[in-house]
mmCIF file of C-alpha atoms in Angstrom:
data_model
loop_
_atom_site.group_PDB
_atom_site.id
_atom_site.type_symbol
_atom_site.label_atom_id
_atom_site.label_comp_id
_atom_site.label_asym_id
_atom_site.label_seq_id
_atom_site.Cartn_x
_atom_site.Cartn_y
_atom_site.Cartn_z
ATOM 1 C CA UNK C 211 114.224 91.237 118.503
ATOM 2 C CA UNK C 212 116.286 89.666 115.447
ATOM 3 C CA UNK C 213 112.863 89.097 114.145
ATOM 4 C CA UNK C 214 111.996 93.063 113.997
ATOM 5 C CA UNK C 215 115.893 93.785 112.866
ATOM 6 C CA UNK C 216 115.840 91.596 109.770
ATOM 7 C CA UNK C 217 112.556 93.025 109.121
ATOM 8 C CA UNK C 218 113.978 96.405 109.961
ATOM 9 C CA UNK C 219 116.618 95.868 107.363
ATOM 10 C CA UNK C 220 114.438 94.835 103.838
ATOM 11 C CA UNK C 221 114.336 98.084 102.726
ATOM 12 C CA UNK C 222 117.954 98.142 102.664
ATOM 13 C CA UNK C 223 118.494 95.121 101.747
ATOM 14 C CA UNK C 224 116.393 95.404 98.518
ATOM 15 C CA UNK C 225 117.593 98.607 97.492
ATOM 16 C CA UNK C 226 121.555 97.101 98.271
ATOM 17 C CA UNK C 227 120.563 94.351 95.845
ATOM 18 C CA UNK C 228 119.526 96.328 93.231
ATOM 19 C CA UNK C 229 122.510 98.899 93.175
ATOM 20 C CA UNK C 230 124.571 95.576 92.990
ATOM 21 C CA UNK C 231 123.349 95.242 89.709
ATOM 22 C CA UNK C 232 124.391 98.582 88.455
ATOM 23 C CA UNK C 233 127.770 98.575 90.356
ATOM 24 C CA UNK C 234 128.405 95.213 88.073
ATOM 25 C CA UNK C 235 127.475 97.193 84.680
ATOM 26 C CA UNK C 236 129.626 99.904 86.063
ATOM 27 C CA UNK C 237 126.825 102.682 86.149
ATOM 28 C CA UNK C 238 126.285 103.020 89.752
ATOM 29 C CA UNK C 239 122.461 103.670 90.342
ATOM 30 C CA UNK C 240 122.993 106.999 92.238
ATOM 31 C CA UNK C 241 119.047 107.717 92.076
ATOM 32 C CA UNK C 242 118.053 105.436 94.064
ATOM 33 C CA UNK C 243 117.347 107.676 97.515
ATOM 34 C CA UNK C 244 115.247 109.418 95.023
ATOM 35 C CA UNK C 245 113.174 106.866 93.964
ATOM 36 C CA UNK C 246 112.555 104.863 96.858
ATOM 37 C CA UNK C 247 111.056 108.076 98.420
ATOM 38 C CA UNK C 248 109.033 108.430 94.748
ATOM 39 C CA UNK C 249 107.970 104.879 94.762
ATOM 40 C CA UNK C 250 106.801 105.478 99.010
ATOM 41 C CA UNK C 251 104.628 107.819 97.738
ATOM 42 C CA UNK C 252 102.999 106.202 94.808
ATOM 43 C CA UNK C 253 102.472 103.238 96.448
ATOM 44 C CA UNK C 254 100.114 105.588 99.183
ATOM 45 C CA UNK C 255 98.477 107.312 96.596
ATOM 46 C CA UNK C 256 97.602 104.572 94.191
ATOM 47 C CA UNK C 257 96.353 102.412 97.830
ATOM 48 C CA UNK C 258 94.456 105.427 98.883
ATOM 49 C CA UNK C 259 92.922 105.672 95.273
ATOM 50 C CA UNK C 260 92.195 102.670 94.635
ATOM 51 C CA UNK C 261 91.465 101.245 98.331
ATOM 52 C CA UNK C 262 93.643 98.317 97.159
ATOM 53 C CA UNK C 263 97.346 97.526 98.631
ATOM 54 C CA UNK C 264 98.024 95.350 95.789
ATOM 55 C CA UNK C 265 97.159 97.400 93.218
ATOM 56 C CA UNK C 266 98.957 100.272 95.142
ATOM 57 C CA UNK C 267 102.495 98.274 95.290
ATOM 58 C CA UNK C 268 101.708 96.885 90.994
ATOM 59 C CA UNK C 269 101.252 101.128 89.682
ATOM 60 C CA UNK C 270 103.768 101.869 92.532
ATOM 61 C CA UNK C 271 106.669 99.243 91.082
ATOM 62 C CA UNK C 272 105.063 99.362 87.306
ATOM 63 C CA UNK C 273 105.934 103.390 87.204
ATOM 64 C CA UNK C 274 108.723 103.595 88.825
ATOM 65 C CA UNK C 275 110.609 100.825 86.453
ATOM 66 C CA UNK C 276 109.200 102.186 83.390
ATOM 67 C CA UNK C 277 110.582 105.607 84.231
ATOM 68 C CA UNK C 278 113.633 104.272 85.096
ATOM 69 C CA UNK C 279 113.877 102.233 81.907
ATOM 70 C CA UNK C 280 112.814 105.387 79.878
ATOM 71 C CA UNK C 281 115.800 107.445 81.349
ATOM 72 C CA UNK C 282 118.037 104.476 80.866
ATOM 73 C CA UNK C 283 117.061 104.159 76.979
ATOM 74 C CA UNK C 284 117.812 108.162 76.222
ATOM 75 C CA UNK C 285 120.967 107.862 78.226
ATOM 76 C CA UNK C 286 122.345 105.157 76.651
ATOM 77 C CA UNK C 287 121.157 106.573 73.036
ATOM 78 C CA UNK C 288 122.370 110.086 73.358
ATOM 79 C CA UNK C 289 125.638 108.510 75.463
ATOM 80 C CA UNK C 290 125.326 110.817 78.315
ATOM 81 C CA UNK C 291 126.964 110.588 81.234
ATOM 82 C CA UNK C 292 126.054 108.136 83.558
ATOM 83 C CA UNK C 293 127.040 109.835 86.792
ATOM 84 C CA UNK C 294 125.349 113.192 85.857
ATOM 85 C CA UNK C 295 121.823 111.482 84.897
ATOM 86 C CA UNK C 296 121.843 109.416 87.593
ATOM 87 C CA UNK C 297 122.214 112.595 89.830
ATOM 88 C CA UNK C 298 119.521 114.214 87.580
ATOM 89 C CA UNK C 299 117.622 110.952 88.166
ATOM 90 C CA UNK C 300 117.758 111.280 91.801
ATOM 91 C CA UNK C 301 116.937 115.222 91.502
ATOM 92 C CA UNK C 302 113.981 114.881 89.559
ATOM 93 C CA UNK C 303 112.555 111.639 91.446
ATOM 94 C CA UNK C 304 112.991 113.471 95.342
ATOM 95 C CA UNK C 305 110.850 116.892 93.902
ATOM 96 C CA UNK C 306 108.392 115.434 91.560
ATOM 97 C CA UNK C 307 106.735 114.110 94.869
ATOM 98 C CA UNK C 308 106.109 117.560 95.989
ATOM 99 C CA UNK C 309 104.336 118.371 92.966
ATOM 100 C CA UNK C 310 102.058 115.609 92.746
ATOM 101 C CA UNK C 311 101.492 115.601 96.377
ATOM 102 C CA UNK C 312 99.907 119.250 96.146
ATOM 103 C CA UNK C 313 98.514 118.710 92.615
ATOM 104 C CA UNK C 314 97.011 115.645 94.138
ATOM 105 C CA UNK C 315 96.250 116.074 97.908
ATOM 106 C CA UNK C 316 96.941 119.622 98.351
ATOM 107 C CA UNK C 317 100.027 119.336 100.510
ATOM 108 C CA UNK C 318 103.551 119.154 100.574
ATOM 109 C CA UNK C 319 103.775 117.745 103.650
ATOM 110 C CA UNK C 320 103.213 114.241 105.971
ATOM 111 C CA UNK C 321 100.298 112.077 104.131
ATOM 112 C CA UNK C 322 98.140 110.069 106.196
ATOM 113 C CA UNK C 323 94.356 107.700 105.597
ATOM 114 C CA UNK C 324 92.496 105.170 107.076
ATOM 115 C CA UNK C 325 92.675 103.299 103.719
ATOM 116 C CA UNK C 326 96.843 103.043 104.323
ATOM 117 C CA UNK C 327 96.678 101.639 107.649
ATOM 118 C CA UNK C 328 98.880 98.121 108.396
ATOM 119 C CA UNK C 329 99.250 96.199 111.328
ATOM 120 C CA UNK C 330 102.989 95.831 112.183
ATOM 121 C CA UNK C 331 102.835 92.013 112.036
ATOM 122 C CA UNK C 332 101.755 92.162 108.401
ATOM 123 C CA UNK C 333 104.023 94.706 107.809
ATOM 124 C CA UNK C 334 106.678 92.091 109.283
ATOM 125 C CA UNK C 335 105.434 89.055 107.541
ATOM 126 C CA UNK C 336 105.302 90.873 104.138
ATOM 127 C CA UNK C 337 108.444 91.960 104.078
ATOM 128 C CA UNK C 338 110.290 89.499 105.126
ATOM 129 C CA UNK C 339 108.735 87.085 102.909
ATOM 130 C CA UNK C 340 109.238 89.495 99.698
ATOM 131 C CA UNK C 341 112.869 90.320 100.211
ATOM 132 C CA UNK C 342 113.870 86.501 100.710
ATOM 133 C CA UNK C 343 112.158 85.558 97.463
ATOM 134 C CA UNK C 344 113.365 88.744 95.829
ATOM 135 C CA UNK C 345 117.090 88.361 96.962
ATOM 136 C CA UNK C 346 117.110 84.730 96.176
ATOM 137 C CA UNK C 347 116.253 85.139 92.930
ATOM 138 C CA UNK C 348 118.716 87.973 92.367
ATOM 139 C CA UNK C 349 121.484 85.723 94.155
ATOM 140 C CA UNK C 350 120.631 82.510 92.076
ATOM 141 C CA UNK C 351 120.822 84.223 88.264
ATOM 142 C CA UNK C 352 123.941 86.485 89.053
ATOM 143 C CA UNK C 353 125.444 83.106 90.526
ATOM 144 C CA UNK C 354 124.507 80.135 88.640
ATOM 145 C CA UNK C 355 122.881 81.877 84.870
ATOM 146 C CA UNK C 356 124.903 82.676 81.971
ATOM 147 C CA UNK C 357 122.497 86.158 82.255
ATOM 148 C CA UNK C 358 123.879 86.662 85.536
ATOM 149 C CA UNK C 359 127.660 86.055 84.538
ATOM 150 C CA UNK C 360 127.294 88.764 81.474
ATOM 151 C CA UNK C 361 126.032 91.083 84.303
ATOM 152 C CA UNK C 362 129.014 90.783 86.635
ATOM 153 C CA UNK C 363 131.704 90.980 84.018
ATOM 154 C CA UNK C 364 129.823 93.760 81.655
ATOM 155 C CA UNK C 365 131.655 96.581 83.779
ATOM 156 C CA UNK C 366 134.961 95.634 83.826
ATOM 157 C CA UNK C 367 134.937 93.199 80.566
ATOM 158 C CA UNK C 368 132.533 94.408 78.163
ATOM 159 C CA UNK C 369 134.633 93.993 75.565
ATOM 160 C CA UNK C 370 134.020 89.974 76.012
ATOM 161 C CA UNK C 371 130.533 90.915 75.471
ATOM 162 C CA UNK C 372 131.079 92.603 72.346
ATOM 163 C CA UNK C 373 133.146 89.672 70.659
ATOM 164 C CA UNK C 374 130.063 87.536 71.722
ATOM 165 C CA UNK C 375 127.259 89.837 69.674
ATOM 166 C CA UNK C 376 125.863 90.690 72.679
ATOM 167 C CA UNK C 377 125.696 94.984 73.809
ATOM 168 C CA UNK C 378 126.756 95.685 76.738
ATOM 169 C CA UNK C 379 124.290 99.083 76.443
ATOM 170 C CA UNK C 380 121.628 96.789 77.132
ATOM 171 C CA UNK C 381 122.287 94.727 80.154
ATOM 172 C CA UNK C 382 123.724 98.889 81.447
ATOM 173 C CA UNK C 383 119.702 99.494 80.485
ATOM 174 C CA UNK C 384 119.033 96.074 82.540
ATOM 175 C CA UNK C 385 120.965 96.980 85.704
ATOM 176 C CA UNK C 386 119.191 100.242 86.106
ATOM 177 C CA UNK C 387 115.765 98.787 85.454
ATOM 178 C CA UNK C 388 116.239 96.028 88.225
ATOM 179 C CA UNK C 389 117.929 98.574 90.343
ATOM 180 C CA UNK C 390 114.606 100.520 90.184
ATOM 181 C CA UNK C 391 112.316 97.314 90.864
ATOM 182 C CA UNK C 392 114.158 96.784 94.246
ATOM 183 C CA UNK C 393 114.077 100.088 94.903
ATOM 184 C CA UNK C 394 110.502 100.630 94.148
ATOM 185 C CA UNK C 395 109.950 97.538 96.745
ATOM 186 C CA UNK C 396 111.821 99.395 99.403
ATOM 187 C CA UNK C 397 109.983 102.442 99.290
ATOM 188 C CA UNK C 398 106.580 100.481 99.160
ATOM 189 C CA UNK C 399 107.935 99.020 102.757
ATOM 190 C CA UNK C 400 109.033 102.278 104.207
ATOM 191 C CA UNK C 401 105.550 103.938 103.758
ATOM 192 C CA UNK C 402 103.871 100.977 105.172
ATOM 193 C CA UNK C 403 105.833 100.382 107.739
ATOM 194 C CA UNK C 404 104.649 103.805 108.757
ATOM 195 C CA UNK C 405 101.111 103.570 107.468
ATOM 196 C CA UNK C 406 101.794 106.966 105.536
ATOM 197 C CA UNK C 407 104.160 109.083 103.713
ATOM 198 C CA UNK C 408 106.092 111.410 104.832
ATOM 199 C CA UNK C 409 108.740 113.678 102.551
ATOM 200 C CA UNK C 410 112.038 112.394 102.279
ATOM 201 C CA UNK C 411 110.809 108.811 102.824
ATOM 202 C CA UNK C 412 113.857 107.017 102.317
ATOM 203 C CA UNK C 413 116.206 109.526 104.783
ATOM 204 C CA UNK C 414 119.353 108.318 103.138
ATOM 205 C CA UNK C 415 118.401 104.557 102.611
ATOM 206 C CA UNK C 416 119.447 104.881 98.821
ATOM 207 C CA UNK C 417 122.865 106.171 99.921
ATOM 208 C CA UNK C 418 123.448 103.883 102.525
ATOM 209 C CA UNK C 419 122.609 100.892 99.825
ATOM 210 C CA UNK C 420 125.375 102.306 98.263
ATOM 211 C CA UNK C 421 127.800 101.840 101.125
ATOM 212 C CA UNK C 422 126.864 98.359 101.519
ATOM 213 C CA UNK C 423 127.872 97.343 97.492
ATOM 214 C CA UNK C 424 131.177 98.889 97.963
ATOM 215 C CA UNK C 425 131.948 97.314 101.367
ATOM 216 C CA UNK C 426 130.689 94.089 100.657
ATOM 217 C CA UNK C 427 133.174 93.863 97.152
ATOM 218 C CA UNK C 428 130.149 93.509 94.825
ATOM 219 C CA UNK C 429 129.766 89.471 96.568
ATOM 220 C CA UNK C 430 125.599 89.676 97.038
ATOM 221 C CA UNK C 431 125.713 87.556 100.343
ATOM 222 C CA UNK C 432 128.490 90.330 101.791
ATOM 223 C CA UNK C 433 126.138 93.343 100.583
ATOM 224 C CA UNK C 434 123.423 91.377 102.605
ATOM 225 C CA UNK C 435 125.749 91.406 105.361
ATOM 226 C CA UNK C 436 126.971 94.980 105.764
ATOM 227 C CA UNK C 437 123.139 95.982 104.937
ATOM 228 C CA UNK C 438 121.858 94.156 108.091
ATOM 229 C CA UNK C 439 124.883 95.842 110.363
ATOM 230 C CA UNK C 440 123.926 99.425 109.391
ATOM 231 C CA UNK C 441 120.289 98.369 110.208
ATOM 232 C CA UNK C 442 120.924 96.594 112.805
ATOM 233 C CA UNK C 443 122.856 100.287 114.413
ATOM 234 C CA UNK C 444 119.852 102.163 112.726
ATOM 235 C CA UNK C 445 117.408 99.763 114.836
ATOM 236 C CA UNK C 446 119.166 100.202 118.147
ATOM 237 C CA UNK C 447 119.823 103.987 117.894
ATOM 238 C CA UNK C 448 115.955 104.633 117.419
ATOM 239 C CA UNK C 449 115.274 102.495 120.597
ATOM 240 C CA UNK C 450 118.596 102.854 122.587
ATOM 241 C CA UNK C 451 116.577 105.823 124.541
ATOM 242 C CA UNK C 452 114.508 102.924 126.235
ATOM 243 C CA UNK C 453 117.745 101.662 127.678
ATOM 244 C CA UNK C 454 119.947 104.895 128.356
ATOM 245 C CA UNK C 455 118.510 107.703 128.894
ATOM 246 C CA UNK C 456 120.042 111.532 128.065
ATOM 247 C CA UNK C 457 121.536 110.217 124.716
ATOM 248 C CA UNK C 458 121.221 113.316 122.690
ATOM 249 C CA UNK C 459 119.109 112.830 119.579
ATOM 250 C CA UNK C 460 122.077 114.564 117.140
ATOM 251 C CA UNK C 461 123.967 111.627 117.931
ATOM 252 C CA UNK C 462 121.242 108.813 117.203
ATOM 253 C CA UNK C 463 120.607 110.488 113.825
ATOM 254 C CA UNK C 464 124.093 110.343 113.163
ATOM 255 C CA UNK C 465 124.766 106.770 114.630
ATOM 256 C CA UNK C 466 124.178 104.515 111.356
ATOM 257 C CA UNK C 467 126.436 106.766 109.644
ATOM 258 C CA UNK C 468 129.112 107.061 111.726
ATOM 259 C CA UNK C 469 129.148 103.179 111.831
ATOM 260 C CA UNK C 470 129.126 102.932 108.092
ATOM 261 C CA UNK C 471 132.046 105.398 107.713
ATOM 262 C CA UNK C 472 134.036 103.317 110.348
ATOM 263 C CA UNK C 473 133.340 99.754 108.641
ATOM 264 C CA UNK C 474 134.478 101.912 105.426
ATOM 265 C CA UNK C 475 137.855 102.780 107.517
ATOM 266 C CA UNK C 476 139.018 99.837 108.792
#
C-alpha cells in the first residue's frame, strides 16, 4: 500500500517541485493545472503517433517547456503582469486541448488506443524512479549551488542580484521554464497511469501543487511532505468505498480538499 501511495503522489509531487521554483522568483506558476492536462494529452498523441512512449514523453516535455519559455520571454519583455499571464497561461493551455483533440482525433472527449496501453507495475516503477531523480536534483542545486541560492533569494532580494550583474528577469524566465518541465512530467504520468486521456486530466493537481508550496514555507523536503498527505487522502477517498460502504461520492470528491483547507487552518 505505501508502495501504490508514493506512486500515487509523483504527479503531485513533480508539479509541487516545480511551482517551488516560481514561488522563489516570486511569480507563482498559476498555469500549471493547465498544462499538466496539455502535456497528458501530448504525451498520448505523440505515443499514439509515433507508436513510441519515449518519443511521446521527449515532444510531450520538449513543447510544453518551449511554450512555456516563449510566454515567459514576452512577459518579461513587455513587463506584463505576472498573475494575469499566468491565468491566461492556464486559460489557453486547458482549451487548446479541445481543439487539437477534434482537429486531430475528431473528439472532444475521453481518448483511448491500444498503442497507449501500460501495465500498472511499469506505470509504478517509472514513476517512482523519475520523480526521485527529478526531485533530487531539484533539492541538491536549490540547496548546495550558487544557481540554486540566486533562485531562492531572487523574489524577495533581487536587488542583491542586480548589484551582482546578474537579472533577476532571467532566473523569473528560469523558474517558469522548470516549473513547466515538472509539470509536463506530471501530466505524462496521469495519462499513463490511465492508459488514455481524458479532459481535464489533471482535476485540480496544478492547484493543489500550489497548496503544498505555501504550506510547506517554500523548504522542498516540507512541499514533499504536505504533497504526499493530500495524496495520501486522495488515495484513500478513491478506495475508502472498499472498506465503508454508503459514503456518498460528493464527499470523496471533496475529501483531498477539505483536508488541504484544514492543514491550511491550523
Amino acid at each position: 500500500m505505501i508502495l501504490e501511495i508514493i506512486a500515487f503522489s509523483c504527479p503531485l509531487l513533480l508539479a509541487a517541485t516545480g511551482a517551488l521554483f516560481s514561488e522563489y522568483c516570486g511569480v507563482l506558476a498559476l498555469f500549471l493545472d493547465g498544462l499538466i492536462s496539455f502535456s497528458g494529452y501530448l504525451t498520448y498523441t505523440f505515443t499514439v503517433l509515433t507508436g513510441s512512449p519515449v518519443l511521446g514523453i521527449l515532444l510531450s516535455t520538449l513543447i510544453s517547456t518551449i511554450l512555456t519559455l516563449g510566454f515567459a520571454v514576452i512577459v518579461e519583455k513587455y513587463k506584463a503582469n505576472h498573475f494575469i499571464a499566468a491565468i491566461g497561461m492556464n486559460l489557453f493551455f486547458a482549451s487548446i486541448i479541445s481543439l487539437l483533440s477534434s482537429l486531430t482525433f475528431g473528439t472532444r472527449g475521453v481518448l483511448s488506443s491500444q498503442a497507449f496501453r501500460f501495465s500498472p507495475g511499469q506505470v509504478t516503477a517509472y514513476s517512482i524512479i523519475i520523480t526521485i531523480i527529478l526531485i533530487s536534483a531539484a533539492a541538491y542545486m536549490l540547496i548546495f549551488t550558487q544557481k540554486g541560492i540566486y533562485f531562492r533569494i531572487c523574489g524577495n532580494d533581487q536587488d542583491v542580484l542586480t548589484v551582482k550583474g546578474i537579472f533577476p528577469s532571467t532566473y523569473r524566465i528560469a523558474s517558469w521554464t522548470i516549473a513547466a518541465f515538472f509539470a509536463s512530467q506530471a501530466g505524462s504520468l496521469l495519462a499513463m497511469r490511465i492508459s488514455s486521456y481524458v479532459p481535464n486530466l489533471a482535476s485540480g493537481k496544478g492547484w493543489m501543487a500550489l497548496a503544498a508550496v505555501y504550506l510547506g514555507k517554500k523548504k522542498i523536503w516540507l512541499v514533499v511532505t504536505c504533497a504526499i498527505i493530500f495524496c495520501a487522502t486522495d488515495y484513500f477517498s478513491a478506495n475508502i468505498q472498499n472498506y465503508v460502504q454508503g459514503v456518498p461520492s460528493s464527499v470523496l470528491l471533496a475529501l483531498p480538499y477539505l483536508i488541504a483547507l484544514l492543514i491550511t487552518v491550523f
